[in-house]
Coordinates of C-alpha atoms and ligand atoms in Angstrom, one line a residue:
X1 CA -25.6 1.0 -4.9
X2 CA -29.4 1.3 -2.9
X3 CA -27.6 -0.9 -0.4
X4 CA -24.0 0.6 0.0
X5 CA -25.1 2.9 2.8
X6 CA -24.7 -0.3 5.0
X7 CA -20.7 0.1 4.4
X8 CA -20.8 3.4 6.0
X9 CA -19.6 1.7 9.3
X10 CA -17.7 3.0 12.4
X11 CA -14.4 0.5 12.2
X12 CA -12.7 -0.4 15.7
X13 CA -10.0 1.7 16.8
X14 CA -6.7 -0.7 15.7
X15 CA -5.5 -0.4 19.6
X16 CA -6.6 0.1 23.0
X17 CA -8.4 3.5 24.4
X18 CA -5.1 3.8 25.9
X19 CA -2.3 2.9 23.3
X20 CA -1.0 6.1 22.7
X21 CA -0.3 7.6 26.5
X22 CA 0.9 10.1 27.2
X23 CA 0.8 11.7 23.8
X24 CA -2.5 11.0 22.8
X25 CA -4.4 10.6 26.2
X26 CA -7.1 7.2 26.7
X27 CA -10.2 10.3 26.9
X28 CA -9.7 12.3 24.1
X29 CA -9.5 9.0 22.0
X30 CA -12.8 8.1 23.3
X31 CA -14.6 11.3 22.9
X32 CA -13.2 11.2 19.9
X33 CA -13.9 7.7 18.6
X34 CA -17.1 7.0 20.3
X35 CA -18.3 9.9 19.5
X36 CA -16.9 12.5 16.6
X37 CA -16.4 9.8 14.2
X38 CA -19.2 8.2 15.5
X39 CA -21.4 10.8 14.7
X40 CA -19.8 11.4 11.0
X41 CA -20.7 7.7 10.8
X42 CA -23.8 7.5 11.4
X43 CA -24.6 10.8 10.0
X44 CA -23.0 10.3 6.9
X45 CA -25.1 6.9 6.2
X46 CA -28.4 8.5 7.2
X47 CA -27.3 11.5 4.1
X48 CA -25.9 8.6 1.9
X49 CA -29.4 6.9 2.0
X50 CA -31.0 9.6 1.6
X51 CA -29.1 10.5 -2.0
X52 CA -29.9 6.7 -2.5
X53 CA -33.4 7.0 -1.9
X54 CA -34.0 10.7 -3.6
X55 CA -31.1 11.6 -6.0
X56 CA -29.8 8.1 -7.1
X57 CA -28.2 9.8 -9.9
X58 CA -25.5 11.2 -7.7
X59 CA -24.4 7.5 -5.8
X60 CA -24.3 5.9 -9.1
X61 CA -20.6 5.6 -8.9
X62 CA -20.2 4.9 -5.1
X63 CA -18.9 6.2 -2.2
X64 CA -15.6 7.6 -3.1
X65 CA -17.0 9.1 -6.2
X66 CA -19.6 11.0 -4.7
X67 CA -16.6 12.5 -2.4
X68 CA -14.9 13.8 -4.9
X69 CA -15.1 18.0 -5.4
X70 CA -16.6 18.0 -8.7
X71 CA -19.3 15.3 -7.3
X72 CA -19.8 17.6 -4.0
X73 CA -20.1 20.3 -6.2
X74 CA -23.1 19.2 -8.1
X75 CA -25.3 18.0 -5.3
X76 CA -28.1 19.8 -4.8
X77 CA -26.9 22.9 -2.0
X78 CA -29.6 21.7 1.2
X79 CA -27.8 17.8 0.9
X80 CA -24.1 19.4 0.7
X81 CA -23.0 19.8 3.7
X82 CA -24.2 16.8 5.4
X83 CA -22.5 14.4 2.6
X84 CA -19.1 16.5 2.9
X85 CA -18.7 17.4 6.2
X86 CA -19.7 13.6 7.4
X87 CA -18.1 11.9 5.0
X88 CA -15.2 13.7 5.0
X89 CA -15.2 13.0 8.8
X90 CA -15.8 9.1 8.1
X91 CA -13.5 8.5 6.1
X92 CA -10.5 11.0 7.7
X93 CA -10.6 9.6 11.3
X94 CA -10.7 6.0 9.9
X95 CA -7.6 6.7 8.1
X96 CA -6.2 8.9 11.0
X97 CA -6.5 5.9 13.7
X98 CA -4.0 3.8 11.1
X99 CA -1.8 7.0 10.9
X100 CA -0.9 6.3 14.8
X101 CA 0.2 3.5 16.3
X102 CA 1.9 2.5 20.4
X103 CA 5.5 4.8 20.7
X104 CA 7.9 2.4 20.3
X105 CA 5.8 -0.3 19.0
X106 CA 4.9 0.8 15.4
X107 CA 5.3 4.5 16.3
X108 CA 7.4 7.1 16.5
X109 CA 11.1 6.8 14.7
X110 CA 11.7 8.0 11.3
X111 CA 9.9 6.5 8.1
X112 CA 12.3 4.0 6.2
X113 CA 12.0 2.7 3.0
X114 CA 10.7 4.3 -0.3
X115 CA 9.2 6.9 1.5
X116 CA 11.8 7.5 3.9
X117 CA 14.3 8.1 0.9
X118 CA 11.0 10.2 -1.0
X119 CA 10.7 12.3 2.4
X120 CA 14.8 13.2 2.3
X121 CA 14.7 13.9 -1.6
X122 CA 11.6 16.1 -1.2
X123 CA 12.3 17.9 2.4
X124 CA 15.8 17.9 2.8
X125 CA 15.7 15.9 6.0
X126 CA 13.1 14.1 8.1
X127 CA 13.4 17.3 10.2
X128 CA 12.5 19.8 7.3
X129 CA 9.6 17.9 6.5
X130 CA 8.1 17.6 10.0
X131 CA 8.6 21.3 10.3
X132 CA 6.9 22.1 7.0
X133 CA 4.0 19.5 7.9
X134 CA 4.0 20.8 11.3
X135 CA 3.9 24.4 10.3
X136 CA 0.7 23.3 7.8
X137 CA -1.3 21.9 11.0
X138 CA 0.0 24.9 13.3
X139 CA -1.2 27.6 10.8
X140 CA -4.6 25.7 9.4
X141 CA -7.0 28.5 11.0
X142 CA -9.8 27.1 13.0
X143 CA -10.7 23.1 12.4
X144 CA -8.6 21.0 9.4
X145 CA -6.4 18.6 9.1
X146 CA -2.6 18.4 7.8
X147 CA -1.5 16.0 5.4
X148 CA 1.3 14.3 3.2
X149 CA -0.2 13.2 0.0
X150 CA 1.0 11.5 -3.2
X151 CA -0.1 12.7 -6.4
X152 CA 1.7 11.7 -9.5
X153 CA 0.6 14.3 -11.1
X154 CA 2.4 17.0 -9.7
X155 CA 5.5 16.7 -11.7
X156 CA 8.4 16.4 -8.8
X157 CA 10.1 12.8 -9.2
X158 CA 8.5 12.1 -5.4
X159 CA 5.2 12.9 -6.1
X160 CA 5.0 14.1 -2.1
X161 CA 3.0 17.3 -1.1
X162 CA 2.3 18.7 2.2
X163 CA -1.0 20.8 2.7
X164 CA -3.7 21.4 4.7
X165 CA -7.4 21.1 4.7
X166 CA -10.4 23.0 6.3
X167 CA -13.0 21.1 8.4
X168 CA -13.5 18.0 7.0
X169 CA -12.1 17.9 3.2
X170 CA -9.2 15.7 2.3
X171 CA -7.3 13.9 -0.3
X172 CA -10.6 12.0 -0.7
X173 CA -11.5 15.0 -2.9
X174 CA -8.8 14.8 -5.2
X175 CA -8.8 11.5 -7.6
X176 CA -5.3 12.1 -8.2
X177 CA -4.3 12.4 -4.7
X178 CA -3.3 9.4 -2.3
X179 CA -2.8 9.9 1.5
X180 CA -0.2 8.9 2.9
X181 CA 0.0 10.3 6.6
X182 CA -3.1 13.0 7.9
X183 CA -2.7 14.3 11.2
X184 CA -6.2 16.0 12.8
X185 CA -6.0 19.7 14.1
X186 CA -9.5 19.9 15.1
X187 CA -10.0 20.8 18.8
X188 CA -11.5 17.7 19.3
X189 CA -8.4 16.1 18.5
X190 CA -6.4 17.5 21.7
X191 CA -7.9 20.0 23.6
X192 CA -8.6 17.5 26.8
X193 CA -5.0 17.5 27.2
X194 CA -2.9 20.4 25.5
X195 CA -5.9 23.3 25.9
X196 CA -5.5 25.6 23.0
X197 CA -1.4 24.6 22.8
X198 CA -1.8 23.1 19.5
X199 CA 1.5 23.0 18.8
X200 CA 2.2 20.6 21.8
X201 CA 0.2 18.2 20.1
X202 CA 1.2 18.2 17.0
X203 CA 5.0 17.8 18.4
X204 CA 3.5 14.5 20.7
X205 CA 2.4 13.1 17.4
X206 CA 5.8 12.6 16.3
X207 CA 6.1 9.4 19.0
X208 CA 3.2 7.8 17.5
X209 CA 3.2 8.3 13.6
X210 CA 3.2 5.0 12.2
X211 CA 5.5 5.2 9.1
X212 CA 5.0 1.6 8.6
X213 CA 1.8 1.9 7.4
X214 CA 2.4 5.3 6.0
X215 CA 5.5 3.6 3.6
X216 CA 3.0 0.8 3.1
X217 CA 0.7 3.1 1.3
X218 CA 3.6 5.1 -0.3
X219 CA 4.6 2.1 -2.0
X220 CA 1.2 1.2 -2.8
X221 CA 0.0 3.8 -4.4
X222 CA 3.2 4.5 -6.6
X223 CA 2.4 0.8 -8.3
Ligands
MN3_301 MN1 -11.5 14.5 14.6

């Protein structure tokens, strides 16, 4: 794994700067691409290599082992941080830029499918469950994220949760766990546009979820 630092890459955004006007405005994305996840990128490598090059024993199983909270937990405390807060911020924007896609051309609507029916069976209506997801970004105090996560472990017949996360932890933590749609409540993530009216943002996400790719994983991960 001496090499696998090299994967810690910042991927293209799947659309233009631009895409997702007015809800998600062309500046914030690039503050926020070029240079939040950027930085997770870039710092996240330089700590990866650094486990590579002076704790091998913790990157023996790769990347999304070392991310998991019983991994975290055993790394020695001065490298801790730096390999959960940056790779937790690697590898939550690069799913969060697949969570969103053009209103009206991939996002926005309601989620079909196996999820869509999963959604209704475990909410009550596509309404209940954006309030409950929602209500789990609104109330996450300071930076996190919100999220909808499969985890057959859980012992409803859905297998759908909705939480929230501090700073940069994530399903990524949990082996059991699967995201299927994360929506980012950092400042970062609106404040260009909505100030400190968090709730405005979360309510413009709406029009650019992409539930296609959301049902996509859904139905993946329930193989
Ligand atoms: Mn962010």
């Amino acid at each position: 794994m001496a090499d696998e630092h090299k994967n810690i890459t910042l991927p293209d955004l799947p659309y233009d700067y631009a895409a997702l006007e007015p809800h998600i405005d062309t500046a914030t994305m690039k503050l926020h691409h070029d240079f939040h996840h950027k930085g997770y990128t870039s710092k996240f490598a330089a700590a990866y290599k650094n486990l590579c090059d002076n704790h091998a024993a913790h990157v023996a199983g790769g990347i999304s082992k070392l991310l998991l909270a019983d991994s975290l937990a055993a790394l020695p405390d001065k490298v801790r941080g730096a390999v959960q807060n940056n790779g937790g911020g690697w590898v939550n924007h690069t799913l969060f830029w697949n969570n969103m896609a053009p209103a009206g051309n991939g996002g926005g609507g309601e989620p079909d499918g196996e999820l869509g029916a999963a959604i209704k069976e475990e909410f009550g209506s596509f309404d209940e469950f954006k309030k409950v997801f929602g209500d789990a970004g609104a109330t996450r105090f300071g930076s996190g994220w919100a999220w909808l996560v499969y985890n057959p472990k859980l012992g409803n017949k859905t297998g759908l949760k909705v939480y929230s996360t501090p700073n940069q932890d994530g399903p990524h933590m949990n082996a059991d766990e699967t995201p299927i749609l994360g929506l980012d409540v950092w400042e970062h993530a609106y404040y260009l546009k909505y100030q400190n009216r968090r709730p405005e943002y979360i309510a413009a996400f709406w029009n650019v979820a992409n539930w296609g790719e959301a049902n996509k994983r859904y139905t993946a991960a329930k193989q």
